[in-house]
Structures are given as structure tokens and as C-alpha cells.
Short mmCIF file of N, CA, C and O in Angstrom, two decimals:
data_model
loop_
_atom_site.label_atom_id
_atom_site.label_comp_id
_atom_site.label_asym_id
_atom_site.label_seq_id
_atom_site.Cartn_x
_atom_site.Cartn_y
_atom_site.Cartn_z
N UNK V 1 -54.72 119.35 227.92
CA UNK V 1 -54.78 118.01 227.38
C UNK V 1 -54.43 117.01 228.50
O UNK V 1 -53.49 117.14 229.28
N UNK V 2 -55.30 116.03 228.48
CA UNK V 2 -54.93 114.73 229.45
C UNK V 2 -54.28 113.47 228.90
O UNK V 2 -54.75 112.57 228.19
N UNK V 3 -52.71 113.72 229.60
CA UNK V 3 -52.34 112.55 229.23
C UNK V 3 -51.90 111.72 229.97
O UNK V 3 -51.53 112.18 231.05
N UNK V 4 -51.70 109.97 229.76
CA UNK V 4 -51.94 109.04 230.61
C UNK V 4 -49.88 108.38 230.52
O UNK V 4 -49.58 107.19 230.37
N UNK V 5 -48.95 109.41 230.63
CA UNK V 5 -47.66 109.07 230.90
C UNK V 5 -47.51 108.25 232.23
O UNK V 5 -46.73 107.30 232.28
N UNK V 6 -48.09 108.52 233.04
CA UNK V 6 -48.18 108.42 234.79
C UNK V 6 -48.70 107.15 234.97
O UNK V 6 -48.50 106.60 236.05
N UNK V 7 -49.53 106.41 233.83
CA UNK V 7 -50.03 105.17 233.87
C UNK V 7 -49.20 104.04 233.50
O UNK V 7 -48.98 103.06 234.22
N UNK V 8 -48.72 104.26 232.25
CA UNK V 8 -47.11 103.61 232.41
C UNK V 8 -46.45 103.29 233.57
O UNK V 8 -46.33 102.17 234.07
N UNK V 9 -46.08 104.20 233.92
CA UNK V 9 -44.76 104.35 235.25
C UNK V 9 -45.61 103.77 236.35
O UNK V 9 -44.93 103.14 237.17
N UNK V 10 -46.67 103.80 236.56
CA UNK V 10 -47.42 103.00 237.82
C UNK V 10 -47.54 101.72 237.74
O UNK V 10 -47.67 100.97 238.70
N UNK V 11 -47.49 101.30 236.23
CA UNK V 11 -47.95 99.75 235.89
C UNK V 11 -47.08 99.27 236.63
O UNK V 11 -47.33 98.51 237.56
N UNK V 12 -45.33 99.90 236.10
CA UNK V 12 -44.20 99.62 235.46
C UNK V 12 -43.99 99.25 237.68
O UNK V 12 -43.92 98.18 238.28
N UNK V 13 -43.97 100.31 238.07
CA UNK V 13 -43.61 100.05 239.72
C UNK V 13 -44.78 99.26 240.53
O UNK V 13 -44.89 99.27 241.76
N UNK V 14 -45.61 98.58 239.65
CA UNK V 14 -46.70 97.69 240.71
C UNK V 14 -46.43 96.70 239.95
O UNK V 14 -46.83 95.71 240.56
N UNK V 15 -45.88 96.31 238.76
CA UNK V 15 -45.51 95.13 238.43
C UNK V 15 -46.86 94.58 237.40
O UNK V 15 -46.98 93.36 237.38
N UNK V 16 -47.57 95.13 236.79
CA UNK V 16 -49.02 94.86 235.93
C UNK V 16 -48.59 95.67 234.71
O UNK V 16 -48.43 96.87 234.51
N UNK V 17 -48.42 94.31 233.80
CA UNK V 17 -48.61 94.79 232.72
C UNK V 17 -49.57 94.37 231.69
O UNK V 17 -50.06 93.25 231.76
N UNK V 18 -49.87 95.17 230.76
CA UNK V 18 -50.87 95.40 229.80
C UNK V 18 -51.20 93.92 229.53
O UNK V 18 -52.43 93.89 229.58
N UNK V 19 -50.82 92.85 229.31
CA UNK V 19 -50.88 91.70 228.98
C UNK V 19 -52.08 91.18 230.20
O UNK V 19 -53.18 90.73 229.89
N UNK V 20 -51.57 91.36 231.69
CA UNK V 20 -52.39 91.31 232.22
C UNK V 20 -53.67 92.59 232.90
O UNK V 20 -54.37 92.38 233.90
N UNK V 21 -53.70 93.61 232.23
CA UNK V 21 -54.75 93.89 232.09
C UNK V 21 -55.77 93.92 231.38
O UNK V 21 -56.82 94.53 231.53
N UNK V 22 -55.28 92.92 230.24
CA UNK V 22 -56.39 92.34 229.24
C UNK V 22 -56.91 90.97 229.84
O UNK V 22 -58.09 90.66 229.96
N UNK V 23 -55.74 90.17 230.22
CA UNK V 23 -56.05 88.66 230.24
C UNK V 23 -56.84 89.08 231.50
O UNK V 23 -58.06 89.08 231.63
N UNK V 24 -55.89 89.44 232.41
CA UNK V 24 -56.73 89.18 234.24
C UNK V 24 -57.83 89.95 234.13
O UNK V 24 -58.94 89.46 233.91
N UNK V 25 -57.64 91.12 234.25
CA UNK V 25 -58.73 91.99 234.74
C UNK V 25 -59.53 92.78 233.39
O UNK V 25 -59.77 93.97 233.58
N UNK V 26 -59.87 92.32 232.32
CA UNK V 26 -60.63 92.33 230.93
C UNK V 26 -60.92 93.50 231.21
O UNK V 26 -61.85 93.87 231.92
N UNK V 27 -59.59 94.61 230.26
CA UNK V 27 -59.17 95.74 229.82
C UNK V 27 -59.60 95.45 228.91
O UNK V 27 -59.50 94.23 228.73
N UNK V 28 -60.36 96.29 227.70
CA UNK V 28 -60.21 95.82 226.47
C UNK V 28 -58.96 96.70 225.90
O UNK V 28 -58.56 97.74 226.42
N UNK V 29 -58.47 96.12 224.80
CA UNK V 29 -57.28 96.48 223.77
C UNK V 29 -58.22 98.06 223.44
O UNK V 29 -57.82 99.14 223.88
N UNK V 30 -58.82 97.99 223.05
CA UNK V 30 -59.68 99.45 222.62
C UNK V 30 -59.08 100.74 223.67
O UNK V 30 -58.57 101.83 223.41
N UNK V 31 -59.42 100.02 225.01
CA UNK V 31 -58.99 101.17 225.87
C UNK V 31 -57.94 101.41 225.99
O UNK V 31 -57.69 102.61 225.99
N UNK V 32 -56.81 100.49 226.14
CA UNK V 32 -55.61 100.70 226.14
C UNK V 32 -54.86 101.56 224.97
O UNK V 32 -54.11 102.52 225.14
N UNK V 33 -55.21 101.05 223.91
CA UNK V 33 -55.10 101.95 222.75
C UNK V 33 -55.25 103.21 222.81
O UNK V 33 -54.23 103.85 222.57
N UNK V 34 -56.26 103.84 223.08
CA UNK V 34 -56.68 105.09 223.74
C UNK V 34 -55.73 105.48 224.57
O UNK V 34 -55.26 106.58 224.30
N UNK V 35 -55.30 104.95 225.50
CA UNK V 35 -54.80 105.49 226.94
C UNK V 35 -53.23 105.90 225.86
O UNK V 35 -52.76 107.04 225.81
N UNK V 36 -52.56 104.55 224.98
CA UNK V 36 -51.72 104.81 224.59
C UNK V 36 -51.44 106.20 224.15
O UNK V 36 -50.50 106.88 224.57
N UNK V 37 -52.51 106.66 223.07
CA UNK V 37 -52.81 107.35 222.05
C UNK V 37 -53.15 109.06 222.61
O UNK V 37 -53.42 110.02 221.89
N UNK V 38 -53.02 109.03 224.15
CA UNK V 38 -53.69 109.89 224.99
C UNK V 38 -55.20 110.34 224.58
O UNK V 38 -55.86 111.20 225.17
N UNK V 39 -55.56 109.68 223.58
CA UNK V 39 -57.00 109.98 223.77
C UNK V 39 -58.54 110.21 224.90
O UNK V 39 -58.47 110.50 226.09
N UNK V 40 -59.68 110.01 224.22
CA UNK V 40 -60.68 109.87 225.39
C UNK V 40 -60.90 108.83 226.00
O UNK V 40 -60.44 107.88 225.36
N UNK V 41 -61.32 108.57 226.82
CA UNK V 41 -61.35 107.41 227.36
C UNK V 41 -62.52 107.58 228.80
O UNK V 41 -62.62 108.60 229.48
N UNK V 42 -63.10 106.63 228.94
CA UNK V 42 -64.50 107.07 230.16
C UNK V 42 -64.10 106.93 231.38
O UNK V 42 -63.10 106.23 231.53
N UNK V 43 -64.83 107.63 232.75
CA UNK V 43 -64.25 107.73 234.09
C UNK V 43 -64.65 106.06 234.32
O UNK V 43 -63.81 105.65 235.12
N UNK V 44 -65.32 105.23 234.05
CA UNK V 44 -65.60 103.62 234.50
C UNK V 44 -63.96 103.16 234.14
O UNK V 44 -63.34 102.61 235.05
N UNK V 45 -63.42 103.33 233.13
CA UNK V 45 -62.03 103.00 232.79
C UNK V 45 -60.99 103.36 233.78
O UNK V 45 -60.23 102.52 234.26
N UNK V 46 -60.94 104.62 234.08
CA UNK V 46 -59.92 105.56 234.94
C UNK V 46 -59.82 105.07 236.36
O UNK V 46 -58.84 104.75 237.04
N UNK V 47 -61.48 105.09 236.69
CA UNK V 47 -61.90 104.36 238.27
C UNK V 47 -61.69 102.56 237.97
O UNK V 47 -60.77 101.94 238.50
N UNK V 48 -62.22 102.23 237.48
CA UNK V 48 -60.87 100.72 237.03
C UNK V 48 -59.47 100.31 237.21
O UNK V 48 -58.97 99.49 237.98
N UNK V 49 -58.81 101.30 236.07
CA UNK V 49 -57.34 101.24 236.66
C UNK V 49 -56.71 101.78 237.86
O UNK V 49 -55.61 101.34 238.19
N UNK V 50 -57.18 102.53 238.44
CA UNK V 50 -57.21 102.91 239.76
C UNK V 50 -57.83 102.08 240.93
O UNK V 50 -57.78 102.61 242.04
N UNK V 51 -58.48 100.67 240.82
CA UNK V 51 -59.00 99.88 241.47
C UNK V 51 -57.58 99.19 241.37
O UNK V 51 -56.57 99.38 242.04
N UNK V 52 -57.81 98.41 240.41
CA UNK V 52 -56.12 97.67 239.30
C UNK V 52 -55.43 97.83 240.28
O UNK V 52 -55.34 97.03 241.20
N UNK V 53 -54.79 99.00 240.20
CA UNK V 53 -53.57 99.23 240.25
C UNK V 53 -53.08 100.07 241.68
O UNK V 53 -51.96 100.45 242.04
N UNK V 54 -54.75 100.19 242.47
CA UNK V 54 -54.55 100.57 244.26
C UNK V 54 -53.65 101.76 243.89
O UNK V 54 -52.45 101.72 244.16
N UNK V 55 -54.29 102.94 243.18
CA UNK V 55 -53.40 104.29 243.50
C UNK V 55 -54.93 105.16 243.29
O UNK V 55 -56.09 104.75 243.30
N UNK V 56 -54.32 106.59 243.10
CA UNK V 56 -55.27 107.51 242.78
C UNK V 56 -54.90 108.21 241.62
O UNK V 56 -53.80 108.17 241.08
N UNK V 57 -56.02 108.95 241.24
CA UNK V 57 -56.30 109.06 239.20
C UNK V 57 -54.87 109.96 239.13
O UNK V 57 -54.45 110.14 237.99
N UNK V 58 -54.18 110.46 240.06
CA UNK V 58 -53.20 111.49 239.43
C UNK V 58 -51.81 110.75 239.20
O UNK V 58 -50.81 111.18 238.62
N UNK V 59 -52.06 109.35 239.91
CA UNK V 59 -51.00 108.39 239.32
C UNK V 59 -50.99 107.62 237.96
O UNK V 59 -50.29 106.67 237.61
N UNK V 60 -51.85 108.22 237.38
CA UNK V 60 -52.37 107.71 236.19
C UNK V 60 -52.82 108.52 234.77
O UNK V 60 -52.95 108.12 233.61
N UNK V 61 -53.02 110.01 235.49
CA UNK V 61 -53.40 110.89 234.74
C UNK V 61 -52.81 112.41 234.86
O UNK V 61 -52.72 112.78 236.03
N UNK V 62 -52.42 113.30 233.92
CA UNK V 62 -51.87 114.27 234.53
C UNK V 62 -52.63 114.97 233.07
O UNK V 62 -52.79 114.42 231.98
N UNK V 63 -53.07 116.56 233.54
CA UNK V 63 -53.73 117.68 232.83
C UNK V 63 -51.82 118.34 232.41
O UNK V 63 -50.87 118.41 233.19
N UNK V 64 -51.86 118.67 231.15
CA UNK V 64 -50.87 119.32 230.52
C UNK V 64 -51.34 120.26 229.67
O UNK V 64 -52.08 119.89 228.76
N UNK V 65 -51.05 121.46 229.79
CA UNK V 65 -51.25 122.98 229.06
C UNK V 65 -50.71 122.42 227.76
O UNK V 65 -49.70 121.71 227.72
N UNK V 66 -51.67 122.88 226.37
CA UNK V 66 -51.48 123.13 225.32
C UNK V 66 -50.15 124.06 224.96
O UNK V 66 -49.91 124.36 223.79
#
């Protein structure tokens, strides 16, 4: 399962939060929701917040065994 704990904690140490990844850089609420929810979510999103937020996807995403 992929979940997006690591995206938090990156916002949280680059100083971007959700507020402005809706207003500034038009996140939609949909995705975020998702990310919350650890749901699916598309690689255009992933490669996005990884633009955002100047890291790479494993600062954002981590694979966890069932």
C-alpha cells in the first residue's frame, strides 16, 4: 500500500501548506483529499508535488507491506 505520511512532513519542513497548494499552485481539494485518505491519486499529481515542493517522490511517498 502507498501511503503519502512523508508528504506531510515535507510540506511541514519547506514551509507549504495545503492552503497554499490550492490557492498558489491549483492543487485541487479532490487531490489532496486523496493524498489525505492514502488513496489513488495520478503520477501528473506526484510529479507536481515534487516540482512544489523541490524533493523526490520518496519524500512524499513511501510503499508499506500489507
Amino acid at each position: 500500500m502507498i501511503v503519502f505520511e512523508r508528504l506531510w512532513e515535507t510540506m511541514k519542513r519547506k514551509n507549504v501548506s495545503q492552503y497554499a497548494l490550492i490557492k498558489e499552485f491549483k492543487v485541487s481539494t479532490g487531490q489532496l483529499d486523496r493524498l489525505r485518505k492514502n488513496e489513488n491519486v495520478n503520477t501528473y499529481t506526484l510529479n507536481r508535488l515534487c516540482e512544489i515542493l523541490d524533493c523526490e517522490l520518496d519524500d512524499i511517498a513511501e510503499y508499506k507491506k500489507l
